[in-house]
XYZ file of N, CA and C in Angstrom:
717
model
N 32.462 137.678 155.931
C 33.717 137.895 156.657
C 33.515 137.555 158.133
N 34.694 136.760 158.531
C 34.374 136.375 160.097
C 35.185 138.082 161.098
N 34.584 138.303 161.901
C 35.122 139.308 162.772
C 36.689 138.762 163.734
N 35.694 137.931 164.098
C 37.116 137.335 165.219
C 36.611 136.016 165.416
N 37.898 135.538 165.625
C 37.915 134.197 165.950
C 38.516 133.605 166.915
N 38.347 132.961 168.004
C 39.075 132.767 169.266
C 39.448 130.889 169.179
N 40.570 130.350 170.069
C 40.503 129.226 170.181
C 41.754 128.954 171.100
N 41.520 127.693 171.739
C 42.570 127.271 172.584
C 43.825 126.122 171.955
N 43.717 126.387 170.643
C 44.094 125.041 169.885
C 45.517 126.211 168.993
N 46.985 125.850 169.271
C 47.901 126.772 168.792
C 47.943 126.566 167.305
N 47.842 124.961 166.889
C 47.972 125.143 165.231
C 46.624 125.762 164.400
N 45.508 125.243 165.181
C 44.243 126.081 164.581
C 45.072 127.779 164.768
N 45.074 128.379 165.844
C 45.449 129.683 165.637
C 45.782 130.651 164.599
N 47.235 129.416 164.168
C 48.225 130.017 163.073
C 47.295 129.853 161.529
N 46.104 128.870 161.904
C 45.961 128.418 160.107
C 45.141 130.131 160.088
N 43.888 130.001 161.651
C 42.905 131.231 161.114
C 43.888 132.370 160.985
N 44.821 132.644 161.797
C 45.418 134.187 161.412
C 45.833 134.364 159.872
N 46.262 132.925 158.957
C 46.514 133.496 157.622
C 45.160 133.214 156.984
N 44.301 132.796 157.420
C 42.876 132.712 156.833
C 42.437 133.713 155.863
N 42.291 134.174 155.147
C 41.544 135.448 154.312
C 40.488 135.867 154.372
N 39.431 135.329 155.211
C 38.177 135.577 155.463
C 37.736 135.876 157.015
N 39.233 135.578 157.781
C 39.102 136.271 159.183
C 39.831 137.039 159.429
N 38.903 138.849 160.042
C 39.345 139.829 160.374
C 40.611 139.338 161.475
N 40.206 139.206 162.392
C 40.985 139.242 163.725
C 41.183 137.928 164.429
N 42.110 137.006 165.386
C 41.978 136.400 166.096
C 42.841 136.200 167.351
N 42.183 135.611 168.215
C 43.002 135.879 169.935
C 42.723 133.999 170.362
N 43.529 133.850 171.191
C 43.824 133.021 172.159
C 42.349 132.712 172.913
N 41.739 131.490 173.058
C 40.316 131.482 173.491
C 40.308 130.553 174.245
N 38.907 130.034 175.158
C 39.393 128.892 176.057
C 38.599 127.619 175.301
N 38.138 127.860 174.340
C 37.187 126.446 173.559
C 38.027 125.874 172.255
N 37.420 124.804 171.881
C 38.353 124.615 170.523
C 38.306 125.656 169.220
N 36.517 126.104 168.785
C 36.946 127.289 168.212
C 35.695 128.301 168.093
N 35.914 129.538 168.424
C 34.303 130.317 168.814
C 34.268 131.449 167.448
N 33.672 131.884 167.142
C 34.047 132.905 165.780
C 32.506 133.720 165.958
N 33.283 135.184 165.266
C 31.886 135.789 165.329
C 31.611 136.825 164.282
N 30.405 136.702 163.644
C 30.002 137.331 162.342
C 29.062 138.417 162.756
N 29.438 139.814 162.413
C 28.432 140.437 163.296
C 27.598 140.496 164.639
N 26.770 139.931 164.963
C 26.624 140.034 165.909
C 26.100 138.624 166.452
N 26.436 137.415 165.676
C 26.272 135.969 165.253
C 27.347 135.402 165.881
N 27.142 135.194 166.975
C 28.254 134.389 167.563
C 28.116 132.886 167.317
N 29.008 132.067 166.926
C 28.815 130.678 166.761
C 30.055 129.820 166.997
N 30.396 128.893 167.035
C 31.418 128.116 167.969
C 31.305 126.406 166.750
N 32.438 125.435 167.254
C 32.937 124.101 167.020
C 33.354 123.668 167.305
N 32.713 122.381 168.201
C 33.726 121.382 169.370
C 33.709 120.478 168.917
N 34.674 119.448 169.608
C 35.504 118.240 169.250
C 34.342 117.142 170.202
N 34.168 116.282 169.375
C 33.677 114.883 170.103
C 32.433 115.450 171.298
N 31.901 116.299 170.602
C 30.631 116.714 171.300
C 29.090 116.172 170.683
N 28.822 114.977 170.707
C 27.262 114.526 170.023
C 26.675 114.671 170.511
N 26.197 115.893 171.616
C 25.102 116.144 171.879
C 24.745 117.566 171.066
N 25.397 118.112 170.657
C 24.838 119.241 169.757
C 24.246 118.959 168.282
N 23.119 119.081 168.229
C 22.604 118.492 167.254
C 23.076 118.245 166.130
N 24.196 119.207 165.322
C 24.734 119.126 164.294
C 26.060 118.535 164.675
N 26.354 117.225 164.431
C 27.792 116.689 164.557
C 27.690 115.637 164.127
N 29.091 115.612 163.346
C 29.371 114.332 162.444
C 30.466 114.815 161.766
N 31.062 113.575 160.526
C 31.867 114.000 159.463
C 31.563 115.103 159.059
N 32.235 116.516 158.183
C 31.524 117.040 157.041
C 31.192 116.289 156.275
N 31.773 115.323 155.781
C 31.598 114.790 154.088
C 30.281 113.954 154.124
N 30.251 113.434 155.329
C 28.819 112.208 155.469
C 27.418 113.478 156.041
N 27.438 114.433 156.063
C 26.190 115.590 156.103
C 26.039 116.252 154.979
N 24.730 116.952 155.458
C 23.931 117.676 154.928
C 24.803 119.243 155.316
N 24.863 119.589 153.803
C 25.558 121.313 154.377
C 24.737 121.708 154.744
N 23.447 122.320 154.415
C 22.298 123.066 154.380
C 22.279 123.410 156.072
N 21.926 122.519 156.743
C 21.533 122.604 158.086
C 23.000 122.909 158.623
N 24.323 122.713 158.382
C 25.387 123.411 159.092
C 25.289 124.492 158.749
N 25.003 125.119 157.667
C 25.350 126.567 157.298
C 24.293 127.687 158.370
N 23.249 127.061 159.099
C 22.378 127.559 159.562
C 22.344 127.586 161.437
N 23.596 126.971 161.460
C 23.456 126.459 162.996
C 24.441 127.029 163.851
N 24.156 127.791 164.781
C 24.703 128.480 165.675
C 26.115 127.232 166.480
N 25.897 126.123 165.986
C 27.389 125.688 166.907
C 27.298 123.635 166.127
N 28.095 123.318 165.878
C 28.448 121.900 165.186
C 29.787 121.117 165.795
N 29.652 120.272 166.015
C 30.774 119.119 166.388
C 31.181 118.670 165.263
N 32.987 118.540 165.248
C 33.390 117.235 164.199
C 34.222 116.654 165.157
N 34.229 115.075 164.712
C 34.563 114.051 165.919
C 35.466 114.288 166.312
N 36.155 113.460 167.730
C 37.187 113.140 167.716
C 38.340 112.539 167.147
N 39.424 112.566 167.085
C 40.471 111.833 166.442
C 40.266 110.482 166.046
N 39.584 109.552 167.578
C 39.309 108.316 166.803
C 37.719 108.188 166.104
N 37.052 108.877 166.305
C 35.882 108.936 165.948
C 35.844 109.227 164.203
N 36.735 110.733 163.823
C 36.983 110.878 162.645
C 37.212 110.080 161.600
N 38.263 108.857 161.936
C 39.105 107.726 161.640
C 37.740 106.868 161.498
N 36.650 106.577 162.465
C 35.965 105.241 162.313
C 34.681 105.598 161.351
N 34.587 107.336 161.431
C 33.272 107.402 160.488
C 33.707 107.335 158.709
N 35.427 107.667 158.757
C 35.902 107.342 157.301
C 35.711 106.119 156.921
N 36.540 105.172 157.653
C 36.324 103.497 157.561
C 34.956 102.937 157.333
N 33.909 103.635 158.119
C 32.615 102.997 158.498
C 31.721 103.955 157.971
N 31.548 105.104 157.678
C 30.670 106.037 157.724
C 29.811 105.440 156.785
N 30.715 105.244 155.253
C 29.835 105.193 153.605
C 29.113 103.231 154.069
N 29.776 102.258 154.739
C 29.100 101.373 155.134
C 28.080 101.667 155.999
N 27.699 102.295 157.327
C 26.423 102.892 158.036
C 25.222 103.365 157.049
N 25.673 103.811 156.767
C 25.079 105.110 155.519
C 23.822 103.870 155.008
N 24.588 103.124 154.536
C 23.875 102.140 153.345
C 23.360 101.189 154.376
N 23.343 100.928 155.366
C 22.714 100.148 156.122
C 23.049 98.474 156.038
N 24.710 98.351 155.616
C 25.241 97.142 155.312
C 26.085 96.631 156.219
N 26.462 96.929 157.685
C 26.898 96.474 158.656
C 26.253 95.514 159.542
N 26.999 94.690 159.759
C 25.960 93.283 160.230
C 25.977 93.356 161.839
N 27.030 93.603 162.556
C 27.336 93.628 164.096
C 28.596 94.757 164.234
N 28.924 95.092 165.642
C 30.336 95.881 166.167
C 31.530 95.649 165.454
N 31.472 96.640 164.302
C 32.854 96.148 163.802
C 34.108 96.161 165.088
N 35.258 95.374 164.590
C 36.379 95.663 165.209
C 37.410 96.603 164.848
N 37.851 97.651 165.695
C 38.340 98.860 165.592
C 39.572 99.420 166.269
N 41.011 99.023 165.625
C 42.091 99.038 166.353
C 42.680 100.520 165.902
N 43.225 101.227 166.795
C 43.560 102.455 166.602
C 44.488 103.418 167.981
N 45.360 103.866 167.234
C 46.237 104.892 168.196
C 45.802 106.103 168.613
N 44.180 106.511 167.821
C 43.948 107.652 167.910
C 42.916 108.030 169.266
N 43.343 109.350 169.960
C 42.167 109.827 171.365
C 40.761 109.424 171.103
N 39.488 109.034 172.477
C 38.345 109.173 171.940
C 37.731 107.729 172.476
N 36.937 107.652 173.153
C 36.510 106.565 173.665
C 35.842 105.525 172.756
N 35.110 104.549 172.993
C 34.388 103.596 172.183
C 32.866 104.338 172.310
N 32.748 104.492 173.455
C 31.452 105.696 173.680
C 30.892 106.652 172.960
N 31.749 107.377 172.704
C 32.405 108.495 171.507
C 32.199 108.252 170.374
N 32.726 107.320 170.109
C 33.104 106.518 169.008
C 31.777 105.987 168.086
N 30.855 105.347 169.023
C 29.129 104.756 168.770
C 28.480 106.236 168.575
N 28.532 107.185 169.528
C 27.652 108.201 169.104
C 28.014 108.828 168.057
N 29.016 109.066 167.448
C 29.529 109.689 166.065
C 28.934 108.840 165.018
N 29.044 107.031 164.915
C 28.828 106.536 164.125
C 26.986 106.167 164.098
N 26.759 106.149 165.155
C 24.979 106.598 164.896
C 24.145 107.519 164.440
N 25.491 108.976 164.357
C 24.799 109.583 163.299
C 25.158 109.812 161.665
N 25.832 108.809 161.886
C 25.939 108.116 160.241
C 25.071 106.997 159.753
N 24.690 106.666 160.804
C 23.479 105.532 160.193
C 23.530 104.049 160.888
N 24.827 103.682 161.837
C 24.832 102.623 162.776
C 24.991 102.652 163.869
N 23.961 102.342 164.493
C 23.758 102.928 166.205
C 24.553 101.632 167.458
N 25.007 100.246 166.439
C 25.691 99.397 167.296
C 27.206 99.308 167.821
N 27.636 100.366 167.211
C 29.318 100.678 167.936
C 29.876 99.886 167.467
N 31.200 100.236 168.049
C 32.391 98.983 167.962
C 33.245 98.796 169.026
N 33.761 97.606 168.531
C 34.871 96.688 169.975
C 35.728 97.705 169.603
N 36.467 98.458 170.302
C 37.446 99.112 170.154
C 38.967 98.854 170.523
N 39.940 98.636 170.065
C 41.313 98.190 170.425
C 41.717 99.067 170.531
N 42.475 99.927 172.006
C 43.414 101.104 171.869
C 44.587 101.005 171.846
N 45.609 101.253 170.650
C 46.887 100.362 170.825
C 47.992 102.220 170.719
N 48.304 101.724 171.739
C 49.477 103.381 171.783
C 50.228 102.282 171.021
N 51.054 103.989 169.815
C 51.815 104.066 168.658
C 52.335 105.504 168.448
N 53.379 105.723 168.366
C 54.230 106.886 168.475
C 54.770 106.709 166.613
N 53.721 107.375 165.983
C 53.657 107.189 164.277
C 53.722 108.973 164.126
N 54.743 109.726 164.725
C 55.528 110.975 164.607
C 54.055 111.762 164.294
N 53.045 112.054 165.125
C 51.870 112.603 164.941
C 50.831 111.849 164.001
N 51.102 111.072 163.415
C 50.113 110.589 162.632
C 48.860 109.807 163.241
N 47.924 109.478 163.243
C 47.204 108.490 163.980
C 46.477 107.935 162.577
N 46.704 106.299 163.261
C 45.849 105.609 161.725
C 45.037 104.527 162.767
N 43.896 103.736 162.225
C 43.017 102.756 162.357
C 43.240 101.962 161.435
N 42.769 100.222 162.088
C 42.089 99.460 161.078
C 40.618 99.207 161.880
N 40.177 99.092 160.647
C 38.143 98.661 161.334
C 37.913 97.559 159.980
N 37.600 96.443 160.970
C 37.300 95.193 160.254
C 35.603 95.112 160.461
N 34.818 94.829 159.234
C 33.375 94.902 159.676
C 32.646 93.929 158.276
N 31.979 92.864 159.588
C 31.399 91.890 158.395
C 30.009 92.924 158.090
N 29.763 92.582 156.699
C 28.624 93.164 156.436
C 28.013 92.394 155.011
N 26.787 92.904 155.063
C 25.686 91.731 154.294
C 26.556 92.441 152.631
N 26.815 91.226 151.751
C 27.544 90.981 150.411
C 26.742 91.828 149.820
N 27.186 92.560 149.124
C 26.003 93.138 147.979
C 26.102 92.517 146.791
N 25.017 92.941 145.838
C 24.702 92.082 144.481
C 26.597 92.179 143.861
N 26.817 92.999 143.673
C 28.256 93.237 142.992
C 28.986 93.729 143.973
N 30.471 93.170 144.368
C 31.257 93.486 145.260
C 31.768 94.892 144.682
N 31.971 95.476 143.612
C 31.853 96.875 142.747
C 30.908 98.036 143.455
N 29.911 97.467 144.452
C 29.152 98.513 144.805
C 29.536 98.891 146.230
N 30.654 98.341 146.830
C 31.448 98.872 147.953
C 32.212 99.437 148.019
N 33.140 99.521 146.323
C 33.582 100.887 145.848
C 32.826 101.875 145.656
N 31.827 101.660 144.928
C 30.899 103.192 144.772
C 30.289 103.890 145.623
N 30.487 102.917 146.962
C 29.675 103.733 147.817
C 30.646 104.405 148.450
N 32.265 104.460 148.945
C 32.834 105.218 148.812
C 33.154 106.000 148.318
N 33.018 105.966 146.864
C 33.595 106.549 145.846
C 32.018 108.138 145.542
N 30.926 107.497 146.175
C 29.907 108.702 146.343
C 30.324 108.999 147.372
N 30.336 108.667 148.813
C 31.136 109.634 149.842
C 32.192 110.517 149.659
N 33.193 109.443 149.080
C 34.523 110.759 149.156
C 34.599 111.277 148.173
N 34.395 110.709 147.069
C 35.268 110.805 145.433
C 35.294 112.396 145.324
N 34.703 113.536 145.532
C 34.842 114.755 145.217
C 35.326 115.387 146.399
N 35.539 114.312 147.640
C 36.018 115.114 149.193
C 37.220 115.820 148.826
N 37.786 117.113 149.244
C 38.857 117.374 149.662
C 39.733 116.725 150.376
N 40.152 116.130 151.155
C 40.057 116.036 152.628
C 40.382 114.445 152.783
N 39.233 113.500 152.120
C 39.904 112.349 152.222
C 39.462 111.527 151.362
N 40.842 110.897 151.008
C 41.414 110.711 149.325
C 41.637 108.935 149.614
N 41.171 108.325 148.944
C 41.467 106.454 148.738
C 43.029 106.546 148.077
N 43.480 105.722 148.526
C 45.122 105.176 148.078
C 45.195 104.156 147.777
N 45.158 103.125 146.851
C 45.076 101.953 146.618
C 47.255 101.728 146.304
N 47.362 102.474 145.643
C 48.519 102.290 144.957
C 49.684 102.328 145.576
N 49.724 103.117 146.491
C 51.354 103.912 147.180
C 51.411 102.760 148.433
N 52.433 102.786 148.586
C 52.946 102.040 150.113
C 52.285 102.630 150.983
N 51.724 101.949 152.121
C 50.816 102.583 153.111
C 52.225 102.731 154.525
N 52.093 104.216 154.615
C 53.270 104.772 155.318
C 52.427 105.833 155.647
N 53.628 106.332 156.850
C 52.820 107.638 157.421
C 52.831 109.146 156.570
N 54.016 108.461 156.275
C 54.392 110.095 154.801
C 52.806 110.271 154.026
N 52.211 109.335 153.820
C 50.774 110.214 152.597
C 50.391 111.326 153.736
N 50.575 111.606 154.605
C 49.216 111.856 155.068
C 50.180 112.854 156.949
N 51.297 113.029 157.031
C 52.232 113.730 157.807
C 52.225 115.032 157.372
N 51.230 115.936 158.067
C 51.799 117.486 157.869
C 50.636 117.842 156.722
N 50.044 116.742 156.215
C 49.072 117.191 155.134
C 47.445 117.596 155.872
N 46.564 118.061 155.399
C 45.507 118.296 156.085
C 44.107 117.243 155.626
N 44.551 116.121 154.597
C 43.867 115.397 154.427
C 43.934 113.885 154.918
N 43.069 113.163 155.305
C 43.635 111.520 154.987
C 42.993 110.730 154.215
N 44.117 109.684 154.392
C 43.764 108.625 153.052
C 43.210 107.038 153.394
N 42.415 106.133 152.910
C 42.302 104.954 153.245
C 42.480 104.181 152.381
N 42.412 102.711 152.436
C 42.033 101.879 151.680
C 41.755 100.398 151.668
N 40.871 100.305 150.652
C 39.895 98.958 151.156
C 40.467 97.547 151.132
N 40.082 96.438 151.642
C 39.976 95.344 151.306
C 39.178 94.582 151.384
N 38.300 93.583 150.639
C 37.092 92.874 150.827
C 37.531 91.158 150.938
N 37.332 90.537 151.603
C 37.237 88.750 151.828
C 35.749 88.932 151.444
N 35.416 87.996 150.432
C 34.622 87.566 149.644
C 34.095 86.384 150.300
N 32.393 86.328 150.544
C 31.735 85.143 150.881
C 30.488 85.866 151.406
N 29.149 84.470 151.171
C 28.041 84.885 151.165
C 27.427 83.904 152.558
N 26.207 84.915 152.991
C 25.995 85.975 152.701
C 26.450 86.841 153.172
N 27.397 86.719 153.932
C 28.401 87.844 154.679
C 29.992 88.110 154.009
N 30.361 89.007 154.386
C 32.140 89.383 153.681
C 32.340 90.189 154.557
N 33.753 89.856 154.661
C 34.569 90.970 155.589
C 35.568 92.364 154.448
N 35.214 93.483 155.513
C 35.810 94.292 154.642
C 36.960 95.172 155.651
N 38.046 95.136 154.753
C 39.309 95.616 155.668
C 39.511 97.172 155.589
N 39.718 98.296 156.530
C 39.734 99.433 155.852
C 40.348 100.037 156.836
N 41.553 100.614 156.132
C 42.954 101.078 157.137
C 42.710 102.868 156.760
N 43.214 103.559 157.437
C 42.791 104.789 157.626
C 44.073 105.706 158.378
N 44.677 106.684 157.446
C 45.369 107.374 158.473
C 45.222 108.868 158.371
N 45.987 109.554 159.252
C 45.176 110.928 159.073
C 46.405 111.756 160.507
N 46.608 112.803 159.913
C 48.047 113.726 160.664
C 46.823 114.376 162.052
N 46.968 114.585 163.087
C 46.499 114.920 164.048
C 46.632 116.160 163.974
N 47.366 117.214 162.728
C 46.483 118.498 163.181
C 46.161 118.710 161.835
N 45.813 117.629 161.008
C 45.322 117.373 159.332
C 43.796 116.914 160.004
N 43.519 115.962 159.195
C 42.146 116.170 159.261
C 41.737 115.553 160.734
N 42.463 115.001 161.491
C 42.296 114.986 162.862
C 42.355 115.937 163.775
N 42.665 117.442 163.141
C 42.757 118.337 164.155
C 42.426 119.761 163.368
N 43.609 120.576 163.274
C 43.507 122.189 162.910
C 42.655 122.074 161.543
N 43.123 121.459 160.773
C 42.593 121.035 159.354
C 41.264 121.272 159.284
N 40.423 120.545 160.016
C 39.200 119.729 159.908
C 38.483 120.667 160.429
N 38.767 121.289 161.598
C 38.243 122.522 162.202
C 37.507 123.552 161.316
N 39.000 124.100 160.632
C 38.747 125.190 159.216
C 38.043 125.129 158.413
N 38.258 123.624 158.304
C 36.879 123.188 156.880
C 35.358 122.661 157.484
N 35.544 122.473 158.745
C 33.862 122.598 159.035
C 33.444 124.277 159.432
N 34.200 125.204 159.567
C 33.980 126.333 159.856
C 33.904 126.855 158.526
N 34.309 127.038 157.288
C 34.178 127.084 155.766
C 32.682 126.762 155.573
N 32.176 125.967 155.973
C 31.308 124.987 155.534
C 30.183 125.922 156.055
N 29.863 125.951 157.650
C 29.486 127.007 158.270
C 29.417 128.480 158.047
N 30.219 129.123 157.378
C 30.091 130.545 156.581
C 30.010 130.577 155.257
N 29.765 129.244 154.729
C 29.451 129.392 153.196
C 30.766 129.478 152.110
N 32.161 129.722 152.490
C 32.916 129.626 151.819
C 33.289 128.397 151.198
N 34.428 128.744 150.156
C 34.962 127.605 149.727
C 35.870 127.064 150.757
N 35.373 124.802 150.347
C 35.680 124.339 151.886
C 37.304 124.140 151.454
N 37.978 124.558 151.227
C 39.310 124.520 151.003
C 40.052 125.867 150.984
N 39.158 127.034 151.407
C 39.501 128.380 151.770
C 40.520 128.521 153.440
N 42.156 129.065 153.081
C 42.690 128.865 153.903
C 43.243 127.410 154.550
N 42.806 126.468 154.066
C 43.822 125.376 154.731
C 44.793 125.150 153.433
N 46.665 125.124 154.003
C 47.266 124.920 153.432
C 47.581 123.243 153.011
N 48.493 122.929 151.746
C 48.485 121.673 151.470
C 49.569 120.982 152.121
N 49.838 121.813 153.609
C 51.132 121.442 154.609
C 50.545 122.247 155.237
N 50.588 121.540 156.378
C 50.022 122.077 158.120
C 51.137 121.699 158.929
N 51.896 122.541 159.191
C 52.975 122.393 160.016
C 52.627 123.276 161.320
């Protein structure tokens, strides 16, 4: 059971007060501080200098569950480790992908999040303001070395996310802001240009800014952090 939980963030507020696993919470000056007995521990935004920060889905729980304080990225950072993370990972990125996006968060930002996924060369970053009614989406274009079967650039997503909560592939539906407005998850999806020994792979990404770009994402790295279930307390509408 968490005791109290503090934060400066109003939709985080409302999710922890209906939370079921937190006693109490107040108005705080950080994004979010919580305290278990006498275990005080905290979670900031676009902070890579604290040793534990990254996606949830691209870590190791073990070592969050143990760590007095963890970063999950920024808005655009979140967005580029979905697109890019399961490519880093595998060590199949050839140079700086290109990375166009409406979402907060420098290119700076942006490299240190994705170096601790496994590619330490960043990306060109395009910041294109877009008024998409809270939503923020990316595209990240990134040549990378062909694998034996173009089938294994699905699976390597499909081992990243396929059991994620949080963020779900869409191949099928019209890509609109509705998947993914007010929900606490986001969605992507791929495209590959075929050619050896390099291919380009297209991967669009959107995600509600207090969904998994914001209040959302918070809850479920703080879940993650007290051992609960990571879908404890976030609703399937974050308003």
């Amino acid at each position: 059971m968490i005791d109290l939980a503090a934060t400066n963030d109003p939709s985080l507020l409302a999710l922890l007060a209906a939370h079921p696993r937190v006693a109490e919470v107040c108005q705080g000056s950080a994004p979010l501080e919580f305290r278990t007995g006498g275990w005080h521990r905290r979670i900031a935004v676009g902070d890579a200098t604290i040793e534990q920060h990254g996606l949830v889905e691209l870590m190791d729980n073990n070592p969050i569950v143990c760590a007095d304080a963890m970063s999950v990225p920024s808005p655009a950072a979140t967005l580029a480790l979905i697109a890019l993370g399961p490519l880093a990972a595998a060590g199949l990125i050839l140079e700086p992908p290109a990375f166009q996006t409406n979402a907060p968060g420098g290119e700076a930002a942006i490299g240190d999040f994705l170096a601790s996924a496994g590619w330490p060369g960043g990306v060109v970053l395009d910041h294109q303001e877009a008024d998409l009614a809270n939503v923020y989406a990316a595209t990240a274009i990134a040549a990378i070395r062909t694998p034996e079967e173009l089938d294994d650039i699905d699976d390597l997503y499909e081992e990243r996310f396929g059991r994620s909560f949080f963020v779900r592939r869409d191949e099928q539906s019209d890509w609109h802001v509705n998947l993914v407005r007010h929900r606490p998850n986001a969605v992507y999806h791929l495209r590959v240009t075929p050619d050896e020994p390099a291919c380009l792979l297209t991967v669009q990404v959107m995600a509600d800014a207090k969904g998994k770009c914001g209040a959302a994402q918070m809850v479920h790295a703080m879940n993650v952090m007290c051992g609960f279930e990571e879908s404890l307390g976030i609703p399937d509408l974050i308003v």
